JSON list of C-alpha atoms in Angstrom, two decimals:
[
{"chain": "M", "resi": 1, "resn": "UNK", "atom": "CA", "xyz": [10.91, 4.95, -46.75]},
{"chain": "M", "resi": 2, "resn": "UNK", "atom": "CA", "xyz": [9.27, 4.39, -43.52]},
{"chain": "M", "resi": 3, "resn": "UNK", "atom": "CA", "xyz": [9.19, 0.83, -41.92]},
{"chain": "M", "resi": 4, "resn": "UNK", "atom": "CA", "xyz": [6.66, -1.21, -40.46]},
{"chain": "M", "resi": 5, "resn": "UNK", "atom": "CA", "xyz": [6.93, -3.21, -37.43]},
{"chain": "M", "resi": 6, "resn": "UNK", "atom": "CA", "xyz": [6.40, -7.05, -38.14]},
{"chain": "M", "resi": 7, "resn": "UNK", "atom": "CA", "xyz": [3.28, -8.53, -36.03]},
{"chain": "M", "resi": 8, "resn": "UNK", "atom": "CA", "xyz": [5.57, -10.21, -33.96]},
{"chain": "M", "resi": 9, "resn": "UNK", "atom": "CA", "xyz": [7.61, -6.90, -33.09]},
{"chain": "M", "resi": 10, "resn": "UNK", "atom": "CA", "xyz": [4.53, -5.11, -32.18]},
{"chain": "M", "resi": 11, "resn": "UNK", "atom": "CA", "xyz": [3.46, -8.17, -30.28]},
{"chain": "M", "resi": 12, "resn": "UNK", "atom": "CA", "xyz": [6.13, -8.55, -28.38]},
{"chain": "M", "resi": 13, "resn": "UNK", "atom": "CA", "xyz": [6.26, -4.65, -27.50]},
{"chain": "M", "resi": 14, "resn": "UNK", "atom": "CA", "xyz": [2.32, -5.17, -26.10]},
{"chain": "M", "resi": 15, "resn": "UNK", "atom": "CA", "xyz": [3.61, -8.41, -23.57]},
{"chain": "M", "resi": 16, "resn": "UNK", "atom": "CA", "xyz": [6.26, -5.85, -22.57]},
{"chain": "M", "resi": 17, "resn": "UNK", "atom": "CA", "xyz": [4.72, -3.12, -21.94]},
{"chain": "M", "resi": 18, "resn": "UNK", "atom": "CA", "xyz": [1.79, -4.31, -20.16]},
{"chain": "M", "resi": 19, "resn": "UNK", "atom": "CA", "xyz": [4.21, -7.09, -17.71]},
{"chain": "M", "resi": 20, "resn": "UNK", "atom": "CA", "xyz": [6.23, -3.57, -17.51]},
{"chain": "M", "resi": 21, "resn": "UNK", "atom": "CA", "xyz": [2.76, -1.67, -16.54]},
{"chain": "M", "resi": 22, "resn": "UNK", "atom": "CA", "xyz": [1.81, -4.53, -14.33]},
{"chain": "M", "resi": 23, "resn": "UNK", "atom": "CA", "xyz": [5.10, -4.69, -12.40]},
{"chain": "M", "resi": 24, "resn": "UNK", "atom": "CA", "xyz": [3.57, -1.34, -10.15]},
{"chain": "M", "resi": 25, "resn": "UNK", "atom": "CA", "xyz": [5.06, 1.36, -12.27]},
{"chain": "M", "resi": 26, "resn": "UNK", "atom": "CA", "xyz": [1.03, 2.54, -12.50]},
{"chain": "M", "resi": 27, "resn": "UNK", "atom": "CA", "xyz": [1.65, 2.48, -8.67]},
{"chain": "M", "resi": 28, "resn": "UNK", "atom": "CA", "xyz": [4.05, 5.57, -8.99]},
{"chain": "M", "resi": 29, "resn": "UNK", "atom": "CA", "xyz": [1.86, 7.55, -10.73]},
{"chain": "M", "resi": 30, "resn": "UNK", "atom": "CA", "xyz": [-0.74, 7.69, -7.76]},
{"chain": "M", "resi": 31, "resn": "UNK", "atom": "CA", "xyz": [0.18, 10.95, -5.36]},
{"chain": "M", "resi": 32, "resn": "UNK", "atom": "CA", "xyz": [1.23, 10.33, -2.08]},
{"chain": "M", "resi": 33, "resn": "UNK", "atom": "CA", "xyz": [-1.27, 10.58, 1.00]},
{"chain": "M", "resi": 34, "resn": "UNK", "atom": "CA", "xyz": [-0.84, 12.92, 4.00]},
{"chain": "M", "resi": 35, "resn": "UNK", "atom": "CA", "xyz": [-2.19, 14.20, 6.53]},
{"chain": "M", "resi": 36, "resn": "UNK", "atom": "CA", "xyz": [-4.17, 17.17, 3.89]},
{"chain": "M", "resi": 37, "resn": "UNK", "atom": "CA", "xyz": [-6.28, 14.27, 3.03]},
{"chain": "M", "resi": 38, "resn": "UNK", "atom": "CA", "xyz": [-7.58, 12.97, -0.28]},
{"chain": "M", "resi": 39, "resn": "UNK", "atom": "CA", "xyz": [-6.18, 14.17, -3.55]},
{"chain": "M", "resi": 40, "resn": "UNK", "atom": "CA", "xyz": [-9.66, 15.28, -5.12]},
{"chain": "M", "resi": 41, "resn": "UNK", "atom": "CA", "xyz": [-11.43, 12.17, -5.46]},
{"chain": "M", "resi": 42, "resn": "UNK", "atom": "CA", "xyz": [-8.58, 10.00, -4.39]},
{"chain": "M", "resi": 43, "resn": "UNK", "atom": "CA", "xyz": [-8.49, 8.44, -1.44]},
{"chain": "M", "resi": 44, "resn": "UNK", "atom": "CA", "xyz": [-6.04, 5.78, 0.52]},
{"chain": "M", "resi": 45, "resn": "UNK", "atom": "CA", "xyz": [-8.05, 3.11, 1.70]},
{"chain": "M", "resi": 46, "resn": "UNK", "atom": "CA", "xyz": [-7.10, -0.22, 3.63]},
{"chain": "M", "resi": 47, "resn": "UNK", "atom": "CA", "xyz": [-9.16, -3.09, 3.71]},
{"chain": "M", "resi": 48, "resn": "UNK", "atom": "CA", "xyz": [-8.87, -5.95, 6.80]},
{"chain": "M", "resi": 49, "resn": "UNK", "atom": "CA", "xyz": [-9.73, -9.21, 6.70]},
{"chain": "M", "resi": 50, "resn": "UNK", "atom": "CA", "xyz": [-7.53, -10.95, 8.90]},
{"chain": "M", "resi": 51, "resn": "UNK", "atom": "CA", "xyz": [-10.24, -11.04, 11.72]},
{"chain": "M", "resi": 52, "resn": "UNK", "atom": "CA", "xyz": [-7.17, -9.70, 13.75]},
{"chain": "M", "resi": 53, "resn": "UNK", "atom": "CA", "xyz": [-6.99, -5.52, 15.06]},
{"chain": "M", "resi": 54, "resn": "UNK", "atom": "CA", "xyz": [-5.61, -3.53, 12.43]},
{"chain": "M", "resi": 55, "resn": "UNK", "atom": "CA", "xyz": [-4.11, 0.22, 13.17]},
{"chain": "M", "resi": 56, "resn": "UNK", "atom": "CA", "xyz": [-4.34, 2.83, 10.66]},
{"chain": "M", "resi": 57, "resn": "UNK", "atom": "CA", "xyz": [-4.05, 6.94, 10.59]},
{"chain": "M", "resi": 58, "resn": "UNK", "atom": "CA", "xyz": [-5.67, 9.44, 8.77]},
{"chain": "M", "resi": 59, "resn": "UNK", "atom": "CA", "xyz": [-3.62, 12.39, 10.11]},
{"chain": "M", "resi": 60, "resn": "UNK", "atom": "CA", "xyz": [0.09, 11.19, 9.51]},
{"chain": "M", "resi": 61, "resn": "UNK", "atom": "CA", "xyz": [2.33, 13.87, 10.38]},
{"chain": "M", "resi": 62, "resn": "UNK", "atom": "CA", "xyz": [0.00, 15.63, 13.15]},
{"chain": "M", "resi": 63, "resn": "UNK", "atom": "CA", "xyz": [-1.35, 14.20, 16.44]},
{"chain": "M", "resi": 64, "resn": "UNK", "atom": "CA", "xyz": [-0.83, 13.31, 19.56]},
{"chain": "M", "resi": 65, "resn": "UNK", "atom": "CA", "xyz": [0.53, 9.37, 18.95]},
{"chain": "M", "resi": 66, "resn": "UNK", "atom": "CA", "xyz": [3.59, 8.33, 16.80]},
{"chain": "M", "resi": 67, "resn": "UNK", "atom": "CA", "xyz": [3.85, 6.24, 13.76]},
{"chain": "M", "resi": 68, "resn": "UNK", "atom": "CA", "xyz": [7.30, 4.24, 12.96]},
{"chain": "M", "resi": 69, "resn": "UNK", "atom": "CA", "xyz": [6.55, 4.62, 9.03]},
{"chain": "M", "resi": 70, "resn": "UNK", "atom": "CA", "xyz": [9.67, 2.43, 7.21]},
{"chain": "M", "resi": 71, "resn": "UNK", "atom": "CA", "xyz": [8.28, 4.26, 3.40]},
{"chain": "M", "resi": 72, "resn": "UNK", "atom": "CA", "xyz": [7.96, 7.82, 4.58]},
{"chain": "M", "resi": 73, "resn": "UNK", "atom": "CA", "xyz": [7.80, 8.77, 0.78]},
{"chain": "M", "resi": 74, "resn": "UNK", "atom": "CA", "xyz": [5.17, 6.35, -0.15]},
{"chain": "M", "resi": 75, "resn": "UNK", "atom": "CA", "xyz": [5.70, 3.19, -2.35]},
{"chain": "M", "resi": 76, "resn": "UNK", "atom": "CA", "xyz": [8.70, 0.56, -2.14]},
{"chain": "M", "resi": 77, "resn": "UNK", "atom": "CA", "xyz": [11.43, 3.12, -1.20]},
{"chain": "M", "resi": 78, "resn": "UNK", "atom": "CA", "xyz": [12.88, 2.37, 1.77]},
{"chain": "M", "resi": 79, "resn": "UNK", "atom": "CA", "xyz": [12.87, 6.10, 3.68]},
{"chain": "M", "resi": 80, "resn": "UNK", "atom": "CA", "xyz": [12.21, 5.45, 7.82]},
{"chain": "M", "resi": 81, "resn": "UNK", "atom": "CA", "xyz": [10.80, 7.91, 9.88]},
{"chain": "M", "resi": 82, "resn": "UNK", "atom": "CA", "xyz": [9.26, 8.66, 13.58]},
{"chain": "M", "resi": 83, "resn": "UNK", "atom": "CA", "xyz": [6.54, 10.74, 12.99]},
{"chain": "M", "resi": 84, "resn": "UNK", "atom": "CA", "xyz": [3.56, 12.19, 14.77]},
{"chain": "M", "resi": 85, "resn": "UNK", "atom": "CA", "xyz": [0.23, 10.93, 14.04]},
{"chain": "M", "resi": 86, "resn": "UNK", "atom": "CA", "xyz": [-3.52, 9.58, 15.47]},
{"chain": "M", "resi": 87, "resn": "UNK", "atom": "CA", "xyz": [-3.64, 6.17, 15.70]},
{"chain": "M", "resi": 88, "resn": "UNK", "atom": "CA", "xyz": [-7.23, 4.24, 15.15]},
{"chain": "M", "resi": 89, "resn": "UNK", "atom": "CA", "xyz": [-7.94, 0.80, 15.38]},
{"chain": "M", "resi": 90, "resn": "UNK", "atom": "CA", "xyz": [-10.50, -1.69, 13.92]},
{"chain": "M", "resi": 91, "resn": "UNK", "atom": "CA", "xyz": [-11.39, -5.10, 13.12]},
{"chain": "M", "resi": 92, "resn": "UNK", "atom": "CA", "xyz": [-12.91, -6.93, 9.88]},
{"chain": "M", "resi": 93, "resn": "UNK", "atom": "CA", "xyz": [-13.68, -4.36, 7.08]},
{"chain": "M", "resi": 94, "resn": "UNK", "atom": "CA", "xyz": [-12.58, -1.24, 5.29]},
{"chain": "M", "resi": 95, "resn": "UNK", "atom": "CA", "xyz": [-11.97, 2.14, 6.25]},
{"chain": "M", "resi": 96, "resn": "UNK", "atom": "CA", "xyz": [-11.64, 5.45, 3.90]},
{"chain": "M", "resi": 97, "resn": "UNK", "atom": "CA", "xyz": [-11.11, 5.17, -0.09]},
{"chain": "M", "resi": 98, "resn": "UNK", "atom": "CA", "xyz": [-11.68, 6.57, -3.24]},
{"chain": "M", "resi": 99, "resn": "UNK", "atom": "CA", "xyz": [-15.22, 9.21, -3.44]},
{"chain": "M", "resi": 100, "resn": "UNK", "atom": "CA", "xyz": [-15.61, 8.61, 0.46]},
{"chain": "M", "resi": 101, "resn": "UNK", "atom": "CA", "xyz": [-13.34, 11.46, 1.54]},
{"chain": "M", "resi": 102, "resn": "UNK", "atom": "CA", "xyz": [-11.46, 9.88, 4.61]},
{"chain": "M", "resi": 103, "resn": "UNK", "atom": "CA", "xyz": [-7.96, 9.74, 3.76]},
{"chain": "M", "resi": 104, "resn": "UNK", "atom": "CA", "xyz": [-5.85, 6.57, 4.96]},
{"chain": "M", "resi": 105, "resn": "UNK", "atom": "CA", "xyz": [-2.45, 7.48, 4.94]},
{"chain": "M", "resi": 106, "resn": "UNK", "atom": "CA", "xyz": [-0.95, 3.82, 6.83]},
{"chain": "M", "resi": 107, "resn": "UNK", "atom": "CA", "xyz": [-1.20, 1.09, 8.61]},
{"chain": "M", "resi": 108, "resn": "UNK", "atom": "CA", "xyz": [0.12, -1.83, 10.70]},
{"chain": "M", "resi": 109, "resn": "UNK", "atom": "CA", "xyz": [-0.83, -4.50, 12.85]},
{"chain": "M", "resi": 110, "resn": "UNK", "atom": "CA", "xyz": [0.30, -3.72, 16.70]},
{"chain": "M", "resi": 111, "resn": "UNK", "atom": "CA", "xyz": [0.20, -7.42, 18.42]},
{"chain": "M", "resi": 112, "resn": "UNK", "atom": "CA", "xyz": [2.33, -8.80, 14.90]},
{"chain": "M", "resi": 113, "resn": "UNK", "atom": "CA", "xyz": [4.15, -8.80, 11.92]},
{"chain": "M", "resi": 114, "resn": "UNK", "atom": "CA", "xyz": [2.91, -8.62, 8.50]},
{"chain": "M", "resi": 115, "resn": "UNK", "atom": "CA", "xyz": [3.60, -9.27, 5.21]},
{"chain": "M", "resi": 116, "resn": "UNK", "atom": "CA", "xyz": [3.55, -6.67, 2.25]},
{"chain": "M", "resi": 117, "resn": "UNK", "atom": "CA", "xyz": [3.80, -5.63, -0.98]},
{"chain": "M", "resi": 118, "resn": "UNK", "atom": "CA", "xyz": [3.14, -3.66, -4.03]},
{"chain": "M", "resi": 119, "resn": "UNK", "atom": "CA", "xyz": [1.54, -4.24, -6.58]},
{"chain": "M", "resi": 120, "resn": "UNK", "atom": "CA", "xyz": [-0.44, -8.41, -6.88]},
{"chain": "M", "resi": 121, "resn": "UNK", "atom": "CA", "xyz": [3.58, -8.96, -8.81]},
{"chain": "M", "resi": 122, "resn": "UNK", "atom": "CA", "xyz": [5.74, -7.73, -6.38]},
{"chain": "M", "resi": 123, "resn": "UNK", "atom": "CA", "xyz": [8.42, -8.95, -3.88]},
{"chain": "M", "resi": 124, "resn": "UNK", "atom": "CA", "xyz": [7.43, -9.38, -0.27]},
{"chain": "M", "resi": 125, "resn": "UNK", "atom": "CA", "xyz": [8.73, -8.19, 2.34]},
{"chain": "M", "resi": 126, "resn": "UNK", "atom": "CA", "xyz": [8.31, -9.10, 5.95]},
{"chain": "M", "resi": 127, "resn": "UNK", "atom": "CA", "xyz": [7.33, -5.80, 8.25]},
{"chain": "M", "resi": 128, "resn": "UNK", "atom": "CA", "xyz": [7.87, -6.46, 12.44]},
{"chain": "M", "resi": 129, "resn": "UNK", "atom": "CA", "xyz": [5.05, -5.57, 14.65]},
{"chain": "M", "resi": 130, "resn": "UNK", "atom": "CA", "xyz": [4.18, -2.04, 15.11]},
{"chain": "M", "resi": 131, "resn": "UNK", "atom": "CA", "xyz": [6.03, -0.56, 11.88]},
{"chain": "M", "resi": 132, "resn": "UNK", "atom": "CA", "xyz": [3.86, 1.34, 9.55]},
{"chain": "M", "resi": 133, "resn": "UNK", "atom": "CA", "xyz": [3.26, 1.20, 5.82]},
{"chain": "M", "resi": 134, "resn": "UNK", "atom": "CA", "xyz": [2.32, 4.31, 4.04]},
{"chain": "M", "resi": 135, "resn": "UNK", "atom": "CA", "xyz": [-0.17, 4.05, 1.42]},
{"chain": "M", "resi": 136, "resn": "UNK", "atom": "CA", "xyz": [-1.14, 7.00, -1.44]},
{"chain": "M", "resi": 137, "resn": "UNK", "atom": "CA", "xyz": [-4.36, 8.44, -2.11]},
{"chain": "M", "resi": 138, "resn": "UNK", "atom": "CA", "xyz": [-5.95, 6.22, -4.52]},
{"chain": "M", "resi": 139, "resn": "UNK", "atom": "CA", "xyz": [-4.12, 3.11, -3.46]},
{"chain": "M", "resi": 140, "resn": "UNK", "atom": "CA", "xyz": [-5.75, 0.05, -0.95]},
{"chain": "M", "resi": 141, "resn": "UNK", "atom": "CA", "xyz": [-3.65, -2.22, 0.97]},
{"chain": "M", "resi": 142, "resn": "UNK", "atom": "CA", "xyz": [-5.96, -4.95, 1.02]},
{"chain": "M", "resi": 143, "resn": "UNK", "atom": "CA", "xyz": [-4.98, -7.67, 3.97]},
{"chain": "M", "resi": 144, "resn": "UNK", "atom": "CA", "xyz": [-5.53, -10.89, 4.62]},
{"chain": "M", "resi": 145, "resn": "UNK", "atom": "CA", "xyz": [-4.77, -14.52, 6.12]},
{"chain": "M", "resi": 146, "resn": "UNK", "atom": "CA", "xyz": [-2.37, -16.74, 4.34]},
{"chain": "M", "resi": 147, "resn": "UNK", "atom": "CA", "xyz": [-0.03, -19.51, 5.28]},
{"chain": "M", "resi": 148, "resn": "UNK", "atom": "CA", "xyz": [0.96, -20.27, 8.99]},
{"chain": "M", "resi": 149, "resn": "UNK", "atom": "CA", "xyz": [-2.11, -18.02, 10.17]},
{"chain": "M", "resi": 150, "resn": "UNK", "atom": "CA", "xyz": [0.28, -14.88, 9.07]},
{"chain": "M", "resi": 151, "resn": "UNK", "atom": "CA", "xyz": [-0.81, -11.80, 7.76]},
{"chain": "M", "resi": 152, "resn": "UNK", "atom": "CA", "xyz": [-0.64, -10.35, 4.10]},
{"chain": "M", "resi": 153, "resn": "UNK", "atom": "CA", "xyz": [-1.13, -7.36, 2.87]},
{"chain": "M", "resi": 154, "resn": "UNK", "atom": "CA", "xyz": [-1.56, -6.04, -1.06]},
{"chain": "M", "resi": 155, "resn": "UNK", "atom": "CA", "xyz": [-1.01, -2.44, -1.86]},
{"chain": "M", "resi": 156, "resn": "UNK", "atom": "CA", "xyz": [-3.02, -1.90, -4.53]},
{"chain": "M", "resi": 157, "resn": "UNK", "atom": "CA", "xyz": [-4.26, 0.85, -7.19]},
{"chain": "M", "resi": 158, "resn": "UNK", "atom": "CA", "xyz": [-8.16, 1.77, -6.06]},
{"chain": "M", "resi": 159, "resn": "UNK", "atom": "CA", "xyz": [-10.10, 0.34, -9.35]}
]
């Protein structure tokens, strides 16, 4: 005899698994960027509205500058490492992304901390001047003002 699921079982499995999908686990499905560049049509992007200088690469792992990156692997894992890269720099707006085919692999802000995190659910975490936050192809860390005139920054799945 096969069972049915009451409509408050199958409910309650919805709620859980979209607060589950929500929480950034779609995050870990999204490849991680590198210095190749975009995974076909997927792109890491970042996004600056802080009206502050924002540093980013597109060639993490080559070039003739280094990048302190504190996720190495991409996403909340904590994996630090001093790698070569070419650092750029730019004010107000937004810089590669999905279907544009410039690949932004991370980013920090030089002159001050930030704040970041993954996914518009997750913890933050305070980052110190000058350490870099890897972002995947197909994700956008999307920064901003906030309280105290600090910076914070959204890692985000490109819609």
């Amino acid at each position: 005899m096969r069972k049915i699921m009451s409509r408050v079982n199958r409910a309650a499995v919805a709620v859980a698994a979209t607060a589950f999908m929500a929480s950034g686990v779609v995050v870990a499905g999204a490849t991680t960027a590198s210095a190749d560049g975009c995974v076909g049509p997927l792109c890491g992007a970042v996004k600056n509205r802080t009206g502050q200088t924002m540093h980013y690469t597109m060639s993490l792992g080559a070039g003739p500058h280094y990048c302190d990156v504190w996720n190495w692997g991409g996403g909340t894992g904590s994996e630090f490492k001093h790698a070569k890269c070419k650092q750029e720099s730019f004010g107000n707006g937004t810089r590669g992304g999905n279907g544009t085919g410039n690949d932004v692999d991370a980013f920090t802000f030089a002159s001050h901390g930030y704040h970041e995190r993954f996914s518009r659910v997750g913890t933050w975490h305070w980052r110190t001047a000058g350490v870099w936050t890897k972002v995947r192809s197909g994700e956008i860390a999307d920064c901003g003002i906030g309280d105290n005139n600090e910076v914070w920054c959204t890692v985000l799945v490109q819609a």
